[in-house]
Amino acid sequence: MRSFFFFFFWFLWIGGANVIPQTYFLAVAPEYKEQLVTLLLMLGSLASIAGIVWETKLGKYISLQAALYVGFPLVVISFGLLFSGLSVVLYFGFYLCFRFLSCALYQKLDAGICHHADIQVSDNHAKHSMIFMLVAVCLAPVFFAFYQHGVVVSGVVILLAFAAAFYYRNIASVIGAGTGVLGAGITATSANGAKANTKKLPLHLSDKYFLIYSGAYLAVVFLTSSLLVYFIRDFYGFKSPVKLGGLVMLVISLAAVVSCLLYGRFRKSPFRDSGCVWVQIIILAAMSVGVVLLYLKLVPSFMYVAASASLMGISYGVFVVFTRSLVVHRARDCGRTTLLAWYNMLPFISSIAIFAAAGGLKLIIASSAYSYYWGIAAVLGVVGVIALIALIAFNRNSEKY
């Protein structure tokens, strides 16, 4: 249950990346909502990257106790202030503060468990953190779509914060008083005496292709989900787009949880399967078919949208099993410690690139929302091709473990 702490972060991140900003700008600046959401998420991604880099470089000077008693309350406070009726400028400021602090703390704990804990603990962390992440993806969009005001949100966040703080102390006892990242040449020993190679090595060529593939895939996921509320309102003409968008995100997340559990059950070590590239091509195909069906609008009904979105969820669930397992394995056993930091930064790097493209597209295509979403479809197609090429190159250049 120590991975529950990571559920807390994902719960806030998912709400902060999807429903919360879209709802806020829909209320305070509806005429500039797409531009402001895109700008906020791009700056938030930069703040997240800065937090991870800062912890990797300077985190060794801050103890786990200081991070808990100072950093963690600041994360909760900065997030809670997003619901206090702030002006746009203050909203941006507290949002960026929340993203920086939460990502720095997340990286400290994630790297600590991977490098300091024994092999069994780090393996369990890799599996359980994925499950908690997907559960957060299920719950956060629906919760924040239906509850946008102070009392309920504050109560839930405070309860989750207390629970997370309890498990934080448990994590600290596992990691010990070490830094967020082990120094070069130090090894972590499992209960059965096996040693994990944590010597820092540069990225292998296959690691780079893996990061390109994963980044392109995540770009498709983020761009689709970040505009989902506006898409079903403008493209499908649905009423109550915030609530329906939250329900569609729930469908995607439930499908992801189911596929994650099933794939993890039948493939204990997916990154060692010789045919994993074909599994991942199927994953790209499922995501592509889901997006295409949404744009075709064969049946303008909510059930049709939900069914199309479920394909995207199935794809995403298997994707996170594959990528997280591979990263933990290479970081711990193969000395690719840099890969973990890059992997944690990857969602934010991808979001910056894709939101920059979306923002530029909005400036070019200003005639109608309908034309804009078809422009988005073209961007998604190009990114999908990049993901496929990188995946094939990753498979051809993978080392034999």
Short mmCIF file of C-alpha atoms in Angstrom, two decimals, residues 33-395:
data_model
loop_
_atom_site.label_atom_id
_atom_site.label_comp_id
_atom_site.label_asym_id
_atom_site.label_seq_id
_atom_site.Cartn_x
_atom_site.Cartn_y
_atom_site.Cartn_z
CA LYS A 33 -10.44 29.12 -23.48
CA GLU A 34 -8.42 26.95 -25.90
CA GLN A 35 -5.46 29.34 -25.95
CA LEU A 36 -5.39 29.78 -22.17
CA VAL A 37 -5.70 26.06 -21.45
CA THR A 38 -2.92 25.31 -23.92
CA LEU A 39 -0.66 28.00 -22.42
CA LEU A 40 -1.36 26.87 -18.84
CA LEU A 41 -0.62 23.23 -19.58
CA MET A 42 2.55 24.10 -21.48
CA LEU A 43 3.86 26.24 -18.62
CA GLY A 44 2.75 23.58 -16.15
CA SER A 45 4.78 20.99 -18.05
CA LEU A 46 7.83 23.26 -17.93
CA ALA A 47 7.35 23.67 -14.19
CA SER A 48 7.08 19.89 -13.81
CA ILE A 49 10.28 19.30 -15.77
CA ALA A 50 12.03 21.95 -13.68
CA GLY A 51 10.88 20.20 -10.50
CA ILE A 52 12.24 16.82 -11.61
CA VAL A 53 15.55 18.30 -12.81
CA TRP A 54 15.89 20.32 -9.61
CA GLU A 55 15.36 17.24 -7.45
CA THR A 56 17.79 15.17 -9.52
CA LYS A 57 20.52 17.81 -9.23
CA LEU A 58 19.88 19.34 -5.80
CA GLY A 59 17.47 17.00 -4.04
CA LYS A 60 20.26 15.29 -2.13
CA TYR A 61 20.51 18.39 0.08
CA ILE A 62 16.89 18.02 1.26
CA SER A 63 15.93 15.19 3.58
CA LEU A 64 12.79 13.11 3.23
CA GLN A 65 11.52 14.59 6.50
CA ALA A 66 11.92 18.15 5.25
CA ALA A 67 10.17 17.25 2.02
CA LEU A 68 7.27 15.80 4.01
CA TYR A 69 6.82 18.59 6.56
CA VAL A 70 7.44 21.52 4.19
CA GLY A 71 7.05 20.47 0.57
CA PHE A 72 4.01 18.25 0.96
CA PRO A 73 1.81 20.86 2.73
CA LEU A 74 2.78 23.42 0.08
CA VAL A 75 1.60 21.02 -2.63
CA VAL A 76 -1.79 20.63 -0.94
CA ILE A 77 -2.19 24.38 -0.28
CA SER A 78 -1.23 25.47 -3.80
CA PHE A 79 -3.68 22.98 -5.30
CA GLY A 80 -6.50 24.00 -2.95
CA LEU A 81 -6.11 27.66 -3.89
CA LEU A 82 -7.06 26.81 -7.48
CA PHE A 83 -10.67 26.60 -6.27
CA SER A 84 -10.71 29.92 -4.40
CA GLY A 85 -11.87 32.20 -7.23
CA LEU A 86 -8.44 33.50 -8.17
CA SER A 87 -7.74 35.94 -10.97
CA VAL A 88 -6.18 34.48 -14.10
CA VAL A 89 -2.70 35.70 -13.13
CA LEU A 90 -2.84 34.20 -9.62
CA TYR A 91 -4.37 31.02 -11.01
CA PHE A 92 -1.36 30.60 -13.28
CA GLY A 93 1.03 31.29 -10.40
CA PHE A 94 -0.39 28.77 -7.93
CA TYR A 95 -0.88 26.18 -10.66
CA LEU A 96 2.80 26.37 -11.63
CA CYS A 97 3.83 26.22 -7.97
CA PHE A 98 1.73 23.08 -7.51
CA ARG A 99 3.23 21.38 -10.56
CA PHE A 100 6.85 22.20 -9.60
CA LEU A 101 6.61 21.05 -5.99
CA SER A 102 4.57 17.92 -6.64
CA CYS A 103 6.88 16.68 -9.41
CA ALA A 104 10.01 17.30 -7.37
CA LEU A 105 8.56 15.32 -4.46
CA TYR A 106 7.33 12.55 -6.77
CA GLN A 107 10.77 12.14 -8.36
CA LYS A 108 12.45 12.01 -4.96
CA LEU A 109 10.28 9.13 -3.79
CA ASP A 110 10.13 7.27 -7.09
CA ALA A 111 13.90 7.25 -7.55
CA GLY A 112 14.40 6.44 -3.88
CA ILE A 113 12.24 3.33 -4.02
CA CYS A 114 13.75 2.16 -7.30
CA HIS A 115 17.36 2.59 -6.17
CA HIS A 116 17.39 2.14 -2.39
CA ALA A 117 14.74 -0.49 -1.74
CA ASP A 118 15.37 -4.17 -2.42
CA ILE A 119 14.45 -5.69 -5.77
CA GLN A 120 11.17 -7.21 -4.59
CA VAL A 121 9.99 -3.86 -3.22
CA SER A 122 10.92 -1.97 -6.39
CA ASP A 123 9.19 -4.59 -8.57
CA ASN A 124 6.03 -4.32 -6.50
CA HIS A 125 6.26 -0.54 -6.67
CA ALA A 126 6.44 -0.65 -10.48
CA LYS A 127 3.28 -2.77 -10.64
CA HIS A 128 1.25 -1.10 -7.90
CA SER A 129 2.08 2.46 -8.91
CA MET A 130 0.66 1.73 -12.37
CA ILE A 131 -2.54 0.38 -10.87
CA PHE A 132 -2.94 3.36 -8.54
CA MET A 133 -2.22 5.70 -11.44
CA LEU A 134 -5.00 4.14 -13.51
CA VAL A 135 -7.41 4.21 -10.57
CA ALA A 136 -6.66 7.92 -10.19
CA VAL A 137 -7.29 8.38 -13.90
CA CYS A 138 -10.68 6.71 -13.36
CA LEU A 139 -11.76 8.74 -10.36
CA ALA A 140 -10.26 12.21 -10.80
CA PRO A 141 -12.03 13.36 -14.00
CA VAL A 142 -15.46 12.29 -12.72
CA PHE A 143 -14.91 13.75 -9.26
CA PHE A 144 -13.70 17.13 -10.48
CA ALA A 145 -16.31 17.24 -13.24
CA PHE A 146 -19.12 16.99 -10.69
CA TYR A 147 -17.51 18.85 -7.76
CA GLN A 148 -15.93 22.18 -8.59
CA HIS A 149 -16.40 24.09 -5.33
CA GLY A 150 -14.63 24.45 -2.06
CA VAL A 151 -16.15 22.32 0.69
CA VAL A 152 -16.34 18.92 -1.01
CA VAL A 153 -13.06 19.30 -2.87
CA SER A 154 -11.21 20.56 0.20
CA GLY A 155 -12.55 17.74 2.35
CA VAL A 156 -11.57 15.01 -0.10
CA VAL A 157 -8.13 16.48 -0.78
CA ILE A 158 -7.39 16.86 2.95
CA LEU A 159 -8.42 13.25 3.66
CA LEU A 160 -6.27 11.99 0.81
CA ALA A 161 -3.39 14.16 2.02
CA PHE A 162 -3.52 12.64 5.52
CA ALA A 163 -3.60 9.12 4.07
CA ALA A 164 -0.75 9.93 1.69
CA ALA A 165 1.32 11.41 4.53
CA PHE A 166 0.93 8.17 6.49
CA TYR A 167 2.24 6.11 3.58
CA TYR A 168 4.97 8.68 2.97
CA ARG A 169 6.39 7.82 6.37
CA ASN A 170 6.26 4.16 5.40
CA ILE A 171 8.17 4.92 2.21
CA ALA A 172 10.76 6.88 4.19
CA SER A 173 11.36 3.86 6.41
CA VAL A 174 11.93 1.69 3.31
CA ILE A 175 14.26 4.14 1.59
CA GLY A 176 16.03 5.23 4.74
CA ALA A 177 17.84 8.52 5.06
CA GLY A 178 19.41 8.35 1.59
CA THR A 179 19.17 10.83 -1.21
CA GLY A 180 16.72 10.73 -4.09
CA VAL A 181 19.29 9.04 -6.36
CA LEU A 182 22.13 6.65 -5.59
CA GLY A 183 25.63 7.66 -6.47
CA ALA A 184 27.56 5.93 -9.22
CA GLY A 185 28.66 2.41 -8.40
CA ILE A 186 26.40 1.86 -5.38
CA THR A 187 24.21 -1.23 -5.41
CA ALA A 188 20.90 -2.10 -3.78
CA THR A 189 20.62 -5.63 -2.45
CA SER A 190 17.44 -7.67 -2.38
CA ALA A 191 16.30 -9.96 0.38
CA ASN A 192 17.68 -13.03 -1.44
CA GLY A 193 21.07 -11.46 -1.97
CA ALA A 194 20.67 -10.38 -5.58
CA LYS A 195 22.17 -7.03 -6.43
CA ALA A 196 20.61 -4.38 -8.59
CA ASN A 197 23.06 -2.51 -10.81
CA THR A 198 22.53 1.17 -10.09
CA LYS A 199 25.75 2.46 -11.64
CA LYS A 200 24.85 5.38 -13.85
CA LEU A 201 25.27 4.63 -17.54
CA PRO A 202 24.38 6.73 -20.58
CA LEU A 203 21.23 6.01 -22.52
CA HIS A 204 21.48 3.17 -25.01
CA LEU A 205 20.27 3.82 -28.57
CA SER A 206 17.23 1.63 -27.92
CA ASP A 207 16.44 3.76 -24.84
CA LYS A 208 16.32 6.85 -27.03
CA TYR A 209 13.99 5.21 -29.54
CA PHE A 210 11.87 4.01 -26.63
CA LEU A 211 11.58 7.56 -25.30
CA ILE A 212 10.62 8.89 -28.74
CA TYR A 213 7.98 6.19 -29.14
CA SER A 214 6.57 6.73 -25.65
CA GLY A 215 6.63 10.50 -26.01
CA ALA A 216 4.75 10.40 -29.31
CA TYR A 217 2.16 8.02 -27.88
CA LEU A 218 1.65 10.18 -24.80
CA ALA A 219 1.31 13.25 -27.01
CA VAL A 220 -1.70 11.64 -28.70
CA VAL A 221 -3.21 10.76 -25.33
CA PHE A 222 -2.71 14.21 -23.82
CA LEU A 223 -3.92 16.19 -26.80
CA THR A 224 -7.06 14.08 -27.10
CA SER A 225 -7.92 14.17 -23.40
CA SER A 226 -7.10 17.85 -22.84
CA LEU A 227 -9.58 18.94 -25.53
CA LEU A 228 -12.20 16.29 -24.85
CA VAL A 229 -14.68 18.59 -23.10
CA TYR A 230 -14.57 21.12 -25.93
CA PHE A 231 -14.55 18.40 -28.59
CA ILE A 232 -17.79 16.75 -27.51
CA ARG A 233 -19.42 20.16 -27.16
CA ASP A 234 -18.28 21.69 -30.47
CA PHE A 235 -17.95 18.58 -32.65
CA TYR A 236 -20.87 16.54 -31.30
CA GLY A 237 -23.03 19.35 -29.93
CA PHE A 238 -23.67 17.63 -26.59
CA LYS A 239 -25.13 19.55 -23.68
CA SER A 240 -23.41 19.39 -20.26
CA PRO A 241 -20.00 18.81 -21.88
CA VAL A 242 -18.08 18.96 -18.58
CA LYS A 243 -20.03 16.10 -16.99
CA LEU A 244 -20.16 14.04 -20.18
CA GLY A 245 -16.46 14.63 -20.74
CA GLY A 246 -15.77 13.36 -17.23
CA LEU A 247 -17.84 10.25 -17.92
CA VAL A 248 -15.98 9.58 -21.16
CA MET A 249 -12.69 9.88 -19.27
CA LEU A 250 -14.07 7.37 -16.77
CA VAL A 251 -14.82 4.92 -19.58
CA ILE A 252 -11.30 5.35 -20.94
CA SER A 253 -9.81 4.84 -17.50
CA LEU A 254 -11.87 1.75 -16.65
CA ALA A 255 -10.90 0.16 -19.95
CA ALA A 256 -7.27 1.00 -19.17
CA VAL A 257 -7.47 -0.60 -15.71
CA VAL A 258 -8.98 -3.81 -17.10
CA SER A 259 -6.45 -4.11 -19.92
CA CYS A 260 -3.59 -3.28 -17.55
CA LEU A 261 -4.58 -6.02 -15.11
CA LEU A 262 -5.22 -8.62 -17.81
CA TYR A 263 -2.03 -7.90 -19.73
CA GLY A 264 0.02 -7.85 -16.55
CA ARG A 265 -1.50 -11.18 -15.51
CA PHE A 266 -0.73 -13.04 -18.72
CA ARG A 267 2.61 -11.38 -19.44
CA LYS A 268 4.67 -11.24 -16.28
CA SER A 269 7.66 -9.59 -18.01
CA PRO A 270 6.32 -7.87 -21.13
CA PHE A 271 9.59 -6.16 -22.02
CA ARG A 272 11.33 -9.55 -22.36
CA ASP A 273 8.80 -10.94 -24.86
CA SER A 274 10.38 -11.36 -28.27
CA GLY A 275 7.13 -10.34 -29.95
CA CYS A 276 6.51 -7.24 -27.85
CA VAL A 277 6.82 -4.99 -30.90
CA TRP A 278 3.73 -6.60 -32.40
CA VAL A 279 1.86 -6.11 -29.16
CA GLN A 280 2.80 -2.45 -29.24
CA ILE A 281 1.78 -2.11 -32.89
CA ILE A 282 -1.61 -3.47 -31.86
CA ILE A 283 -1.66 -0.85 -29.09
CA LEU A 284 -1.02 1.91 -31.61
CA ALA A 285 -3.69 0.45 -33.89
CA ALA A 286 -6.28 0.39 -31.08
CA MET A 287 -5.53 4.01 -30.21
CA SER A 288 -5.72 5.02 -33.87
CA VAL A 289 -9.03 3.24 -34.48
CA GLY A 290 -10.53 4.86 -31.37
CA VAL A 291 -9.53 8.35 -32.49
CA VAL A 292 -10.69 7.75 -36.08
CA LEU A 293 -14.10 6.53 -34.91
CA LEU A 294 -14.51 9.65 -32.79
CA TYR A 295 -13.86 11.85 -35.81
CA LEU A 296 -16.05 9.84 -38.18
CA LYS A 297 -19.06 10.43 -35.91
CA LEU A 298 -20.93 7.50 -37.42
CA VAL A 299 -23.54 7.70 -34.66
CA PRO A 300 -23.89 11.08 -32.88
CA SER A 301 -24.66 9.57 -29.48
CA PHE A 302 -22.91 9.39 -26.13
CA MET A 303 -22.75 5.57 -26.23
CA TYR A 304 -20.91 5.73 -29.55
CA VAL A 305 -18.39 8.20 -28.11
CA ALA A 306 -17.91 6.01 -25.03
CA ALA A 307 -17.41 2.86 -27.12
CA SER A 308 -14.83 4.58 -29.33
CA ALA A 309 -13.05 5.96 -26.28
CA SER A 310 -12.89 2.50 -24.68
CA LEU A 311 -10.51 1.39 -27.45
CA MET A 312 -8.21 4.23 -26.46
CA GLY A 313 -8.38 3.08 -22.84
CA ILE A 314 -7.52 -0.52 -23.72
CA SER A 315 -4.53 0.73 -25.66
CA TYR A 316 -3.34 2.97 -22.84
CA GLY A 317 -3.59 0.27 -20.16
CA VAL A 318 -1.25 -2.11 -21.96
CA PHE A 319 1.05 0.77 -22.84
CA VAL A 320 1.69 1.71 -19.20
CA VAL A 321 2.39 -1.91 -18.23
CA PHE A 322 4.98 -2.25 -20.97
CA THR A 323 6.74 1.07 -20.48
CA ARG A 324 6.86 1.17 -16.69
CA SER A 325 8.14 -2.42 -16.42
CA LEU A 326 10.86 -1.78 -18.98
CA VAL A 327 12.02 1.44 -17.32
CA VAL A 328 12.26 -0.08 -13.84
CA HIS A 329 14.13 -3.09 -15.21
CA ARG A 330 16.67 -1.04 -17.16
CA ALA A 331 17.13 1.57 -14.42
CA ARG A 332 17.68 -0.94 -11.64
CA ASP A 333 19.29 -3.98 -13.28
CA CYS A 334 21.04 -2.50 -16.32
CA GLY A 335 22.43 0.74 -14.91
CA ARG A 336 20.16 3.03 -16.95
CA THR A 337 19.44 5.31 -13.99
CA THR A 338 19.10 8.34 -16.26
CA LEU A 339 16.22 6.61 -18.04
CA LEU A 340 14.00 6.87 -14.94
CA ALA A 341 14.31 10.65 -14.75
CA TRP A 342 13.70 11.00 -18.48
CA TYR A 343 10.71 8.69 -18.24
CA ASN A 344 9.18 10.78 -15.45
CA MET A 345 9.78 13.95 -17.47
CA LEU A 346 8.50 12.45 -20.70
CA PRO A 347 4.78 13.23 -20.22
CA PHE A 348 5.60 16.89 -19.68
CA ILE A 349 8.02 17.12 -22.60
CA SER A 350 5.43 15.50 -24.85
CA SER A 351 2.69 17.82 -23.66
CA ILE A 352 4.82 20.91 -24.34
CA ALA A 353 5.49 19.82 -27.91
CA ILE A 354 1.94 18.80 -28.70
CA PHE A 355 0.28 21.80 -27.03
CA ALA A 356 2.64 24.14 -28.88
CA ALA A 357 1.49 22.53 -32.11
CA ALA A 358 -2.15 22.81 -31.04
CA GLY A 359 -1.74 26.46 -30.06
CA GLY A 360 -0.08 27.30 -33.35
CA LEU A 361 -2.83 25.47 -35.19
CA LYS A 362 -5.45 27.54 -33.37
CA LEU A 363 -3.80 30.74 -34.59
CA ILE A 364 -3.71 29.45 -38.16
CA ILE A 365 -7.21 27.94 -38.23
CA ALA A 366 -9.43 30.54 -36.59
CA SER A 367 -12.43 30.23 -38.88
CA SER A 368 -14.40 27.62 -36.94
CA ALA A 369 -14.08 25.07 -34.16
CA TYR A 370 -14.99 22.34 -36.65
CA SER A 371 -12.00 23.12 -38.89
CA TYR A 372 -9.74 23.36 -35.86
CA TYR A 373 -10.55 19.82 -34.73
CA TRP A 374 -9.84 18.45 -38.19
CA GLY A 375 -6.50 20.21 -38.00
CA ILE A 376 -5.93 18.47 -34.67
CA ALA A 377 -6.71 15.18 -36.42
CA ALA A 378 -3.91 15.86 -38.91
CA VAL A 379 -1.47 16.56 -36.06
CA LEU A 380 -2.49 13.32 -34.35
CA GLY A 381 -1.89 11.40 -37.58
CA VAL A 382 1.64 12.76 -37.98
CA VAL A 383 2.50 12.00 -34.36
CA GLY A 384 1.11 8.48 -34.72
CA VAL A 385 3.40 7.80 -37.68
CA ILE A 386 6.39 9.04 -35.64
CA ALA A 387 5.43 6.66 -32.82
CA LEU A 388 5.24 3.70 -35.20
CA ILE A 389 8.63 4.42 -36.78
CA ALA A 390 10.29 4.88 -33.37
CA LEU A 391 8.73 1.66 -32.08
CA ILE A 392 10.12 -0.37 -34.98
CA ALA A 393 13.56 1.22 -34.50
CA PHE A 394 13.39 0.48 -30.76
CA ASN A 395 12.73 -3.19 -31.41
#
